[in-house]
Amino acid sequence: MKVELKELREAEGQDIFEMIQEIGQGENGFTPHFPDHDFEEFKRSLPQFVKSLKGIELPEGYVPETIYWLYVDDRPVAYGKLRHQLNESLLMYGGHVGYIVRPTERGKGYGKLVLSKMIEQATKRGIYELLITCDEINEPSRKVIERNAGELDSITNGICRYWIKLDAR
Ligand SMILES: CC(C)(COP(=O)(O)OP(=O)(O)OC[C@H]1O[C@@H](n2cnc3c(N)ncnc32)[C@H](O)[C@@H]1OP(=O)(O)O)[C@@H](O)C(=O)NCCC(=O)NCCS
């Protein structure tokens, strides 16, 4: 199995757009943000995401984040976002990481895989403790986190907060 994690670029192809369309509005608090009706509009939206990862023209209250695509055997199957730092709001809800697997590719281990690959990126960025929040009833996501050594810190109002210690891995 060929596995690659690729950073979002200013120009992406039809394969990524098809995954975005399949994912649609997203679920469980994971908001894709990408236009999913028109390929040209999708392409026009990409430079802004590249700026965002560099921290340029960020809206108030936002932190820089990088979007990663997970490719398996040259097909995009999932993507995730890695925030480079936390703010007060993300500390309570949102955390460092979010991920989504395209619906037709779920249950094949790709959720666990995309998180493990993003953990490698977070380690490279010098993050030593990664926060992930997740709905209490989101069983697949909780397993994804726990299989990646996530330690449950608290459950408040139906939201779980997990920490993954990166230096201990
Ligand atoms: C959460 C999500 C990423 C999991 O992706 P996935 O590729 O299906 O997950 P995996 O195949 O790696 O499976 C992870 C674990 O969940 C289990 N699982 C998968 N689907 C499940 C389901 N519907 N119900 C219960 N457990 C499930 C798997 O058996 C596995 O557990 P195991 O290690 O004990 O075998 C995917 O369901 C998704 O994209 N959901 C919508 C977005 C979302 O919720 N993102 C997370 C926000 S915190």
Tab-separated table of N, CA, C and O in Angstrom, residues 51-164:
chain	number	residue	atom	x	y	z
A	51	LYS	N	-2.304	30.971	2.278
A	51	LYS	CA	-1.996	32.157	3.083
A	51	LYS	C	-2.230	31.856	4.558
A	51	LYS	O	-1.445	32.241	5.424
A	52	SER	N	-3.342	31.155	4.819
A	52	SER	CA	-3.721	30.871	6.199
A	52	SER	C	-2.646	30.066	6.918
A	52	SER	O	-2.355	30.293	8.089
A	53	LEU	N	-2.029	29.139	6.191
A	53	LEU	CA	-1.012	28.323	6.867
A	53	LEU	C	0.218	29.162	7.193
A	53	LEU	O	0.974	28.850	8.109
A	54	LYS	N	0.395	30.243	6.441
A	54	LYS	CA	1.525	31.135	6.732
A	54	LYS	C	1.137	32.226	7.729
A	54	LYS	O	1.941	33.086	8.078
A	55	GLY	N	-0.124	32.231	8.120
A	55	GLY	CA	-0.575	33.228	9.096
A	55	GLY	C	-0.878	34.585	8.473
A	55	GLY	O	-0.992	35.586	9.172
A	56	ILE	N	-1.027	34.635	7.124
A	56	ILE	CA	-1.279	35.903	6.441
A	56	ILE	C	-2.784	36.152	6.332
A	56	ILE	O	-3.537	35.238	5.941
A	57	GLU	N	-3.215	37.361	6.655
A	57	GLU	CA	-4.629	37.777	6.544
A	57	GLU	C	-5.578	36.819	7.256
A	57	GLU	O	-6.623	36.453	6.729
A	58	LEU	N	-5.208	36.421	8.441
A	58	LEU	CA	-6.090	35.539	9.205
A	58	LEU	C	-7.231	36.335	9.813
A	58	LEU	O	-7.006	37.408	10.368
A	59	PRO	N	-8.460	35.806	9.727
A	59	PRO	CA	-9.555	36.498	10.410
A	59	PRO	C	-9.313	36.508	11.924
A	59	PRO	O	-8.597	35.645	12.447
A	60	GLU	N	-9.919	37.494	12.581
A	60	GLU	CA	-9.811	37.627	14.031
A	60	GLU	C	-10.132	36.295	14.733
A	60	GLU	O	-11.117	35.636	14.386
A	61	GLY	N	-9.290	35.888	15.651
A	61	GLY	CA	-9.567	34.679	16.434
A	61	GLY	C	-9.103	33.381	15.770
A	61	GLY	O	-9.289	32.305	16.325
A	62	TYR	N	-8.496	33.487	14.566
A	62	TYR	CA	-8.018	32.287	13.884
A	62	TYR	C	-6.520	32.102	14.115
A	62	TYR	O	-5.789	33.083	14.289
A	63	VAL	N	-6.063	30.866	14.094
A	63	VAL	CA	-4.625	30.598	14.191
A	63	VAL	C	-4.181	29.931	12.882
A	63	VAL	O	-5.012	29.349	12.173
A	64	PRO	N	-2.884	29.998	12.561
A	64	PRO	CA	-2.425	29.349	11.329
A	64	PRO	C	-2.683	27.844	11.368
A	64	PRO	O	-2.536	27.213	12.427
A	65	GLU	N	-3.068	27.293	10.232
A	65	GLU	CA	-3.266	25.844	10.173
A	65	GLU	C	-2.872	25.320	8.798
A	65	GLU	O	-2.941	26.041	7.803
A	66	THR	N	-2.444	24.069	8.790
A	66	THR	CA	-2.080	23.419	7.529
A	66	THR	C	-3.090	22.311	7.238
A	66	THR	O	-3.468	21.565	8.144
A	67	ILE	N	-3.495	22.243	5.981
A	67	ILE	CA	-4.396	21.168	5.557
A	67	ILE	C	-3.577	20.111	4.829
A	67	ILE	O	-2.728	20.431	3.993
A	68	TYR	N	-3.818	18.861	5.207
A	68	TYR	CA	-3.093	17.731	4.604
A	68	TYR	C	-4.085	16.774	3.957
A	68	TYR	O	-5.120	16.447	4.534
A	69	TRP	N	-3.705	16.286	2.778
A	69	TRP	CA	-4.494	15.243	2.096
A	69	TRP	C	-3.809	13.917	2.329
A	69	TRP	O	-2.580	13.824	2.196
A	70	LEU	N	-4.583	12.889	2.638
A	70	LEU	CA	-4.017	11.545	2.727
A	70	LEU	C	-4.325	10.803	1.436
A	70	LEU	O	-5.497	10.628	1.067
A	71	TYR	N	-3.268	10.382	0.754
A	71	TYR	CA	-3.412	9.584	-0.458
A	71	TYR	C	-3.054	8.135	-0.146
A	71	TYR	O	-2.026	7.877	0.493
A	72	VAL	N	-3.893	7.222	-0.593
A	72	VAL	CA	-3.556	5.802	-0.517
A	72	VAL	C	-3.603	5.265	-1.940
A	72	VAL	O	-4.627	5.409	-2.634
A	73	ASP	N	-2.493	4.682	-2.355
A	73	ASP	CA	-2.355	4.178	-3.733
A	73	ASP	C	-2.810	5.239	-4.739
A	73	ASP	O	-3.617	4.968	-5.644
A	74	ASP	N	-2.313	6.447	-4.540
A	74	ASP	CA	-2.518	7.598	-5.436
A	74	ASP	C	-3.946	8.130	-5.481
A	74	ASP	O	-4.277	8.905	-6.376
A	75	ARG	N	-4.791	7.707	-4.527
A	75	ARG	CA	-6.158	8.224	-4.481
A	75	ARG	C	-6.346	8.963	-3.157
A	75	ARG	O	-6.016	8.425	-2.088
A	76	PRO	N	-6.885	10.204	-3.181
A	76	PRO	CA	-7.140	10.890	-1.907
A	76	PRO	C	-8.300	10.233	-1.172
A	76	PRO	O	-9.376	10.042	-1.758
A	77	VAL	N	-8.061	9.868	0.085
A	77	VAL	CA	-9.098	9.152	0.847
A	77	VAL	C	-9.539	9.921	2.096
A	77	VAL	O	-10.582	9.599	2.669
A	78	ALA	N	-8.746	10.890	2.507
A	78	ALA	CA	-9.062	11.599	3.753
A	78	ALA	C	-8.293	12.913	3.773
A	78	ALA	O	-7.362	13.100	2.999
A	79	TYR	N	-8.697	13.808	4.652
A	79	TYR	CA	-7.851	14.970	4.876
A	79	TYR	C	-7.990	15.456	6.311
A	79	TYR	O	-8.898	15.046	7.040
A	80	GLY	N	-7.025	16.268	6.686
A	80	GLY	CA	-7.032	16.756	8.059
A	80	GLY	C	-6.458	18.147	8.132
A	80	GLY	O	-5.817	18.626	7.188
A	81	LYS	N	-6.746	18.813	9.246
A	81	LYS	CA	-6.132	20.117	9.469
A	81	LYS	C	-5.323	20.065	10.756
A	81	LYS	O	-5.744	19.439	11.738
A	82	LEU	N	-4.181	20.694	10.710
A	82	LEU	CA	-3.326	20.772	11.892
A	82	LEU	C	-3.120	22.237	12.232
A	82	LEU	O	-2.535	22.990	11.443
A	83	ARG	N	-3.637	22.635	13.371
A	83	ARG	CA	-3.425	24.017	13.817
A	83	ARG	C	-2.057	24.106	14.477
A	83	ARG	O	-1.686	23.214	15.248
A	84	HIS	N	-1.361	25.175	14.182
A	84	HIS	CA	0.021	25.279	14.649
A	84	HIS	C	0.078	25.664	16.115
A	84	HIS	O	1.097	25.478	16.757
A	85	GLN	N	-0.988	26.222	16.621
A	85	GLN	CA	-1.038	26.611	18.040
A	85	GLN	C	-2.498	26.632	18.484
A	85	GLN	O	-3.399	26.565	17.645
A	86	LEU	N	-2.687	26.742	19.783
A	86	LEU	CA	-4.047	26.823	20.326
A	86	LEU	C	-4.333	28.244	20.771
A	86	LEU	O	-3.411	28.994	21.080
A	87	ASN	N	-5.599	28.603	20.799
A	87	ASN	CA	-6.005	29.821	21.499
A	87	ASN	C	-7.027	29.388	22.569
A	87	ASN	O	-7.314	28.193	22.708
A	88	GLU	N	-7.553	30.354	23.277
A	88	GLU	CA	-8.411	30.005	24.407
A	88	GLU	C	-9.629	29.187	23.969
A	88	GLU	O	-10.027	28.226	24.635
A	89	SER	N	-10.191	29.581	22.831
A	89	SER	CA	-11.387	28.893	22.363
A	89	SER	C	-11.061	27.466	21.897
A	89	SER	O	-11.766	26.505	22.213
A	90	LEU	N	-9.953	27.302	21.144
A	90	LEU	CA	-9.570	25.961	20.666
A	90	LEU	C	-9.179	25.042	21.820
A	90	LEU	O	-9.300	23.814	21.734
A	91	LEU	N	-8.692	25.638	22.893
A	91	LEU	CA	-8.311	24.864	24.076
A	91	LEU	C	-9.535	24.167	24.678
A	91	LEU	O	-9.441	23.077	25.239
A	92	MET	N	-10.681	24.796	24.543
A	92	MET	CA	-11.907	24.189	25.066
A	92	MET	C	-12.582	23.309	24.019
A	92	MET	O	-13.078	22.246	24.306
A	93	TYR	N	-12.617	23.800	22.765
A	93	TYR	CA	-13.279	23.032	21.707
A	93	TYR	C	-12.574	23.286	20.379
A	93	TYR	O	-12.419	24.436	19.975
A	94	GLY	N	-12.177	22.208	19.756
A	94	GLY	CA	-11.502	22.357	18.456
A	94	GLY	C	-10.142	21.682	18.464
A	94	GLY	O	-9.851	20.853	17.624
A	95	GLY	N	-9.326	22.054	19.443
A	95	GLY	CA	-8.010	21.436	19.573
A	95	GLY	C	-7.081	21.738	18.406
A	95	GLY	O	-7.300	22.648	17.622
A	96	HIS	N	-6.015	20.931	18.324
A	96	HIS	CA	-5.020	21.119	17.261
A	96	HIS	C	-5.444	20.469	15.941
A	96	HIS	O	-4.992	20.884	14.877
A	97	VAL	N	-6.216	19.396	16.047
A	97	VAL	CA	-6.368	18.527	14.872
A	97	VAL	C	-7.823	18.213	14.562
A	97	VAL	O	-8.631	18.019	15.465
A	98	GLY	N	-8.147	18.176	13.279
A	98	GLY	CA	-9.443	17.658	12.823
A	98	GLY	C	-9.176	16.793	11.600
A	98	GLY	O	-8.178	16.992	10.903
A	99	TYR	N	-10.039	15.830	11.350
A	99	TYR	CA	-9.829	14.944	10.196
A	99	TYR	C	-11.169	14.385	9.737
A	99	TYR	O	-12.143	14.327	10.491
A	100	ILE	N	-11.177	14.004	8.481
A	100	ILE	CA	-12.388	13.397	7.921
A	100	ILE	C	-11.981	12.413	6.823
A	100	ILE	O	-11.045	12.682	6.060
A	101	VAL	N	-12.656	11.284	6.789
A	101	VAL	CA	-12.403	10.270	5.761
A	101	VAL	C	-13.591	10.300	4.804
A	101	VAL	O	-14.748	10.417	5.249
A	102	ARG	N	-13.348	10.209	3.503
A	102	ARG	CA	-14.483	10.262	2.576
A	102	ARG	C	-15.384	9.048	2.848
A	102	ARG	O	-14.890	7.942	3.125
A	103	PRO	N	-16.686	9.256	2.826
A	103	PRO	CA	-17.613	8.216	3.270
A	103	PRO	C	-17.397	6.837	2.634
A	103	PRO	O	-17.502	5.821	3.313
A	104	THR	N	-17.028	6.784	1.346
A	104	THR	CA	-16.864	5.468	0.709
A	104	THR	C	-15.588	4.747	1.155
A	104	THR	O	-15.380	3.586	0.786
A	105	GLU	N	-14.733	5.436	1.917
A	105	GLU	CA	-13.461	4.820	2.318
A	105	GLU	C	-13.376	4.604	3.835
A	105	GLU	O	-12.299	4.373	4.363
A	106	ARG	N	-14.499	4.709	4.501
A	106	ARG	CA	-14.468	4.553	5.963
A	106	ARG	C	-14.372	3.084	6.370
A	106	ARG	O	-14.719	2.207	5.604
A	107	GLY	N	-13.911	2.883	7.604
A	107	GLY	CA	-13.832	1.524	8.149
A	107	GLY	C	-12.679	0.709	7.585
A	107	GLY	O	-12.656	-0.505	7.699
A	108	LYS	N	-11.708	1.390	6.977
A	108	LYS	CA	-10.556	0.672	6.391
A	108	LYS	C	-9.250	1.025	7.104
A	108	LYS	O	-8.171	0.729	6.608
A	109	GLY	N	-9.371	1.754	8.215
A	109	GLY	CA	-8.168	2.119	8.964
A	109	GLY	C	-7.593	3.481	8.577
A	109	GLY	O	-6.573	3.909	9.128
A	110	TYR	N	-8.228	4.176	7.628
A	110	TYR	CA	-7.647	5.434	7.148
A	110	TYR	C	-7.779	6.578	8.167
A	110	TYR	O	-6.986	7.509	8.165
A	111	GLY	N	-8.795	6.506	9.030
A	111	GLY	CA	-8.914	7.508	10.094
A	111	GLY	C	-7.704	7.437	11.009
A	111	GLY	O	-7.048	8.440	11.296
A	112	LYS	N	-7.380	6.212	11.443
A	112	LYS	CA	-6.213	6.022	12.315
A	112	LYS	C	-4.936	6.454	11.590
A	112	LYS	O	-4.053	7.075	12.169
A	113	LEU	N	-4.887	6.120	10.288
A	113	LEU	CA	-3.691	6.425	9.499
A	113	LEU	C	-3.491	7.937	9.334
A	113	LEU	O	-2.384	8.450	9.513
A	114	VAL	N	-4.569	8.656	8.997
A	114	VAL	CA	-4.397	10.101	8.756
A	114	VAL	C	-3.978	10.796	10.052
A	114	VAL	O	-3.116	11.683	10.035
A	115	LEU	N	-4.527	10.363	11.189
A	115	LEU	CA	-4.099	10.997	12.437
A	115	LEU	C	-2.637	10.664	12.727
A	115	LEU	O	-1.866	11.544	13.111
A	116	SER	N	-2.233	9.409	12.520
A	116	SER	CA	-0.833	9.067	12.831
A	116	SER	C	0.119	9.864	11.950
A	116	SER	O	1.178	10.311	12.400
A	117	LYS	N	-0.275	10.089	10.698
A	117	LYS	CA	0.590	10.876	9.800
A	117	LYS	C	0.636	12.342	10.228
A	117	LYS	O	1.666	13.005	10.115
A	118	MET	N	-0.494	12.855	10.711
A	118	MET	CA	-0.483	14.260	11.152
A	118	MET	C	0.279	14.429	12.467
A	118	MET	O	0.867	15.473	12.713
A	119	ILE	N	0.297	13.382	13.274
A	119	ILE	CA	1.102	13.416	14.504
A	119	ILE	C	2.580	13.576	14.140
A	119	ILE	O	3.312	14.337	14.770
A	120	GLU	N	3.004	12.888	13.079
A	120	GLU	CA	4.406	13.034	12.635
A	120	GLU	C	4.695	14.488	12.260
A	120	GLU	O	5.747	15.037	12.584
A	121	GLN	N	3.726	15.106	11.576
A	121	GLN	CA	3.913	16.509	11.164
A	121	GLN	C	3.939	17.432	12.378
A	121	GLN	O	4.724	18.376	12.432
A	122	ALA	N	3.074	17.150	13.346
A	122	ALA	CA	3.030	17.981	14.557
A	122	ALA	C	4.348	17.870	15.313
A	122	ALA	O	4.883	18.873	15.820
A	123	THR	N	4.899	16.668	15.373
A	123	THR	CA	6.185	16.464	16.050
A	123	THR	C	7.265	17.292	15.360
A	123	THR	O	8.060	17.965	16.013
A	124	LYS	N	7.252	17.273	14.026
A	124	LYS	CA	8.238	18.067	13.269
A	124	LYS	C	8.086	19.550	13.556
A	124	LYS	O	9.040	20.310	13.506
A	125	ARG	N	6.864	19.969	13.822
A	125	ARG	CA	6.612	21.388	14.106
A	125	ARG	C	6.979	21.768	15.531
A	125	ARG	O	6.824	22.914	15.929
A	126	GLY	N	7.375	20.772	16.328
A	126	GLY	CA	7.791	21.067	17.698
A	126	GLY	C	6.644	21.102	18.697
A	126	GLY	O	6.807	21.561	19.819
A	127	ILE	N	5.476	20.611	18.265
A	127	ILE	CA	4.354	20.523	19.205
A	127	ILE	C	4.617	19.288	20.076
A	127	ILE	O	4.908	18.216	19.556
A	128	TYR	N	4.579	19.445	21.390
A	128	TYR	CA	4.894	18.285	22.222
A	128	TYR	C	3.667	17.681	22.896
A	128	TYR	O	3.721	16.590	23.448
A	129	GLU	N	2.547	18.372	22.814
A	129	GLU	CA	1.304	17.817	23.336
A	129	GLU	C	0.180	18.254	22.418
A	129	GLU	O	-0.007	19.449	22.186
A	130	LEU	N	-0.528	17.286	21.898
A	130	LEU	CA	-1.535	17.576	20.875
A	130	LEU	C	-2.920	17.414	21.489
A	130	LEU	O	-3.225	16.377	22.079
A	131	LEU	N	-3.752	18.432	21.332
A	131	LEU	CA	-5.114	18.367	21.865
A	131	LEU	C	-6.099	18.006	20.746
A	131	LEU	O	-6.068	18.612	19.662
A	132	ILE	N	-6.950	17.029	21.014
A	132	ILE	CA	-8.015	16.689	20.063
A	132	ILE	C	-9.330	16.654	20.825
A	132	ILE	O	-9.410	16.026	21.888
A	133	THR	N	-10.323	17.344	20.300
A	133	THR	CA	-11.641	17.267	20.927
A	133	THR	C	-12.573	16.515	19.985
A	133	THR	O	-12.393	16.524	18.766
A	134	CYS	N	-13.566	15.900	20.592
A	134	CYS	CA	-14.418	14.995	19.812
A	134	CYS	C	-15.725	14.786	20.568
A	134	CYS	O	-15.729	14.766	21.803
A	135	ASP	N	-16.825	14.654	19.842
A	135	ASP	CA	-18.106	14.400	20.505
A	135	ASP	C	-18.049	13.064	21.266
A	135	ASP	O	-17.511	12.083	20.745
A	136	GLU	N	-18.638	13.079	22.434
A	136	GLU	CA	-18.626	11.862	23.271
A	136	GLU	C	-19.223	10.658	22.533
A	136	GLU	O	-18.771	9.540	22.693
A	137	ILE	N	-20.224	10.933	21.695
A	137	ILE	CA	-20.901	9.817	21.012
A	137	ILE	C	-20.250	9.445	19.669
A	137	ILE	O	-20.739	8.559	18.980
A	138	ASN	N	-19.155	10.115	19.332
A	138	ASN	CA	-18.482	9.818	18.056
A	138	ASN	C	-17.493	8.661	18.278
A	138	ASN	O	-16.277	8.857	18.383
A	139	GLU	N	-18.061	7.458	18.326
A	139	GLU	CA	-17.273	6.265	18.670
A	139	GLU	C	-16.086	6.037	17.724
A	139	GLU	O	-14.964	5.807	18.188
A	140	PRO	N	-16.290	6.123	16.393
A	140	PRO	CA	-15.145	5.887	15.509
A	140	PRO	C	-14.006	6.876	15.758
A	140	PRO	O	-12.836	6.486	15.796
A	141	SER	N	-14.353	8.148	15.969
A	141	SER	CA	-13.304	9.141	16.177
A	141	SER	C	-12.592	8.918	17.517
A	141	SER	O	-11.370	9.068	17.613
A	142	ARG	N	-13.346	8.551	18.530
A	142	ARG	CA	-12.703	8.286	19.826
A	142	ARG	C	-11.707	7.134	19.689
A	142	ARG	O	-10.621	7.162	20.259
A	143	LYS	N	-12.087	6.124	18.894
A	143	LYS	CA	-11.155	5.001	18.692
A	143	LYS	C	-9.918	5.450	17.922
A	143	LYS	O	-8.808	5.038	18.211
A	144	VAL	N	-10.147	6.296	16.912
A	144	VAL	CA	-9.017	6.827	16.137
A	144	VAL	C	-8.012	7.488	17.089
A	144	VAL	O	-6.802	7.260	17.002
A	145	ILE	N	-8.517	8.278	18.009
A	145	ILE	CA	-7.643	9.009	18.938
A	145	ILE	C	-6.985	8.037	19.929
A	145	ILE	O	-5.771	8.090	20.161
A	146	GLU	N	-7.795	7.137	20.478
A	146	GLU	CA	-7.260	6.226	21.496
A	146	GLU	C	-6.222	5.270	20.899
A	146	GLU	O	-5.234	4.943	21.548
A	147	ARG	N	-6.418	4.851	19.659
A	147	ARG	CA	-5.431	3.973	18.999
A	147	ARG	C	-4.144	4.734	18.671
A	147	ARG	O	-3.139	4.127	18.337
A	148	ASN	N	-4.209	6.053	18.739
A	148	ASN	CA	-3.007	6.869	18.540
A	148	ASN	C	-2.498	7.414	19.873
A	148	ASN	O	-1.906	8.491	19.916
A	149	ALA	N	-2.753	6.663	20.932
A	149	ALA	CA	-2.231	6.969	22.276
A	149	ALA	C	-2.858	8.210	22.907
A	149	ALA	O	-2.249	8.835	23.784
A	150	GLY	N	-4.066	8.551	22.484
A	150	GLY	CA	-4.759	9.679	23.106
A	150	GLY	C	-5.200	9.336	24.517
A	150	GLY	O	-5.718	8.244	24.769
A	151	GLU	N	-4.973	10.270	25.424
A	151	GLU	CA	-5.400	10.083	26.818
A	151	GLU	C	-6.558	11.018	27.108
A	151	GLU	O	-6.434	12.240	26.931
A	152	LEU	N	-7.658	10.434	27.568
A	152	LEU	CA	-8.856	11.235	27.838
A	152	LEU	C	-8.618	12.119	29.052
A	152	LEU	O	-8.268	11.640	30.126
A	153	ASP	N	-8.787	13.420	28.854
A	153	ASP	CA	-8.578	14.396	29.933
A	153	ASP	C	-9.896	14.688	30.634
A	153	ASP	O	-9.988	14.643	31.856
A	154	SER	N	-10.956	14.966	29.833
A	154	SER	CA	-12.243	15.317	30.441
A	154	SER	C	-13.362	15.112	29.435
A	154	SER	O	-13.126	15.082	28.209
A	155	ILE	N	-14.566	14.974	29.957
A	155	ILE	CA	-15.770	15.003	29.109
A	155	ILE	C	-16.679	16.064	29.702
A	155	ILE	O	-17.098	15.960	30.858
A	156	THR	N	-16.941	17.131	28.934
A	156	THR	CA	-17.792	18.223	29.413
A	156	THR	C	-18.855	18.502	28.367
A	156	THR	O	-18.518	18.725	27.197
A	157	ASN	N	-20.094	18.529	28.799
A	157	ASN	CA	-21.218	18.785	27.893
A	157	ASN	C	-21.142	17.953	26.618
A	157	ASN	O	-21.358	18.460	25.508
A	158	GLY	N	-20.784	16.699	26.756
A	158	GLY	CA	-20.758	15.794	25.609
A	158	GLY	C	-19.530	15.934	24.721
A	158	GLY	O	-19.468	15.337	23.644
A	159	ILE	N	-18.546	16.717	25.161
A	159	ILE	CA	-17.316	16.891	24.369
A	159	ILE	C	-16.129	16.270	25.119
A	159	ILE	O	-15.847	16.620	26.270
A	160	CYS	N	-15.437	15.364	24.434
A	160	CYS	CA	-14.232	14.755	25.018
A	160	CYS	C	-13.015	15.584	24.635
A	160	CYS	O	-12.906	16.031	23.494
A	161	ARG	N	-12.116	15.722	25.593
A	161	ARG	CA	-10.819	16.362	25.309
A	161	ARG	C	-9.731	15.317	25.533
A	161	ARG	O	-9.618	14.757	26.621
A	162	TYR	N	-8.987	15.060	24.490
A	162	TYR	CA	-7.888	14.093	24.561
A	162	TYR	C	-6.563	14.805	24.323
A	162	TYR	O	-6.472	15.694	23.483
A	163	TRP	N	-5.530	14.344	25.024
A	163	TRP	CA	-4.168	14.817	24.766
A	163	TRP	C	-3.322	13.650	24.257
A	163	TRP	O	-3.476	12.526	24.746
A	164	ILE	N	-2.474	13.942	23.313
A	164	ILE	CA	-1.483	12.953	22.856
A	164	ILE	C	-0.102	13.550	23.122
A	164	ILE	O	0.229	14.625	22.607
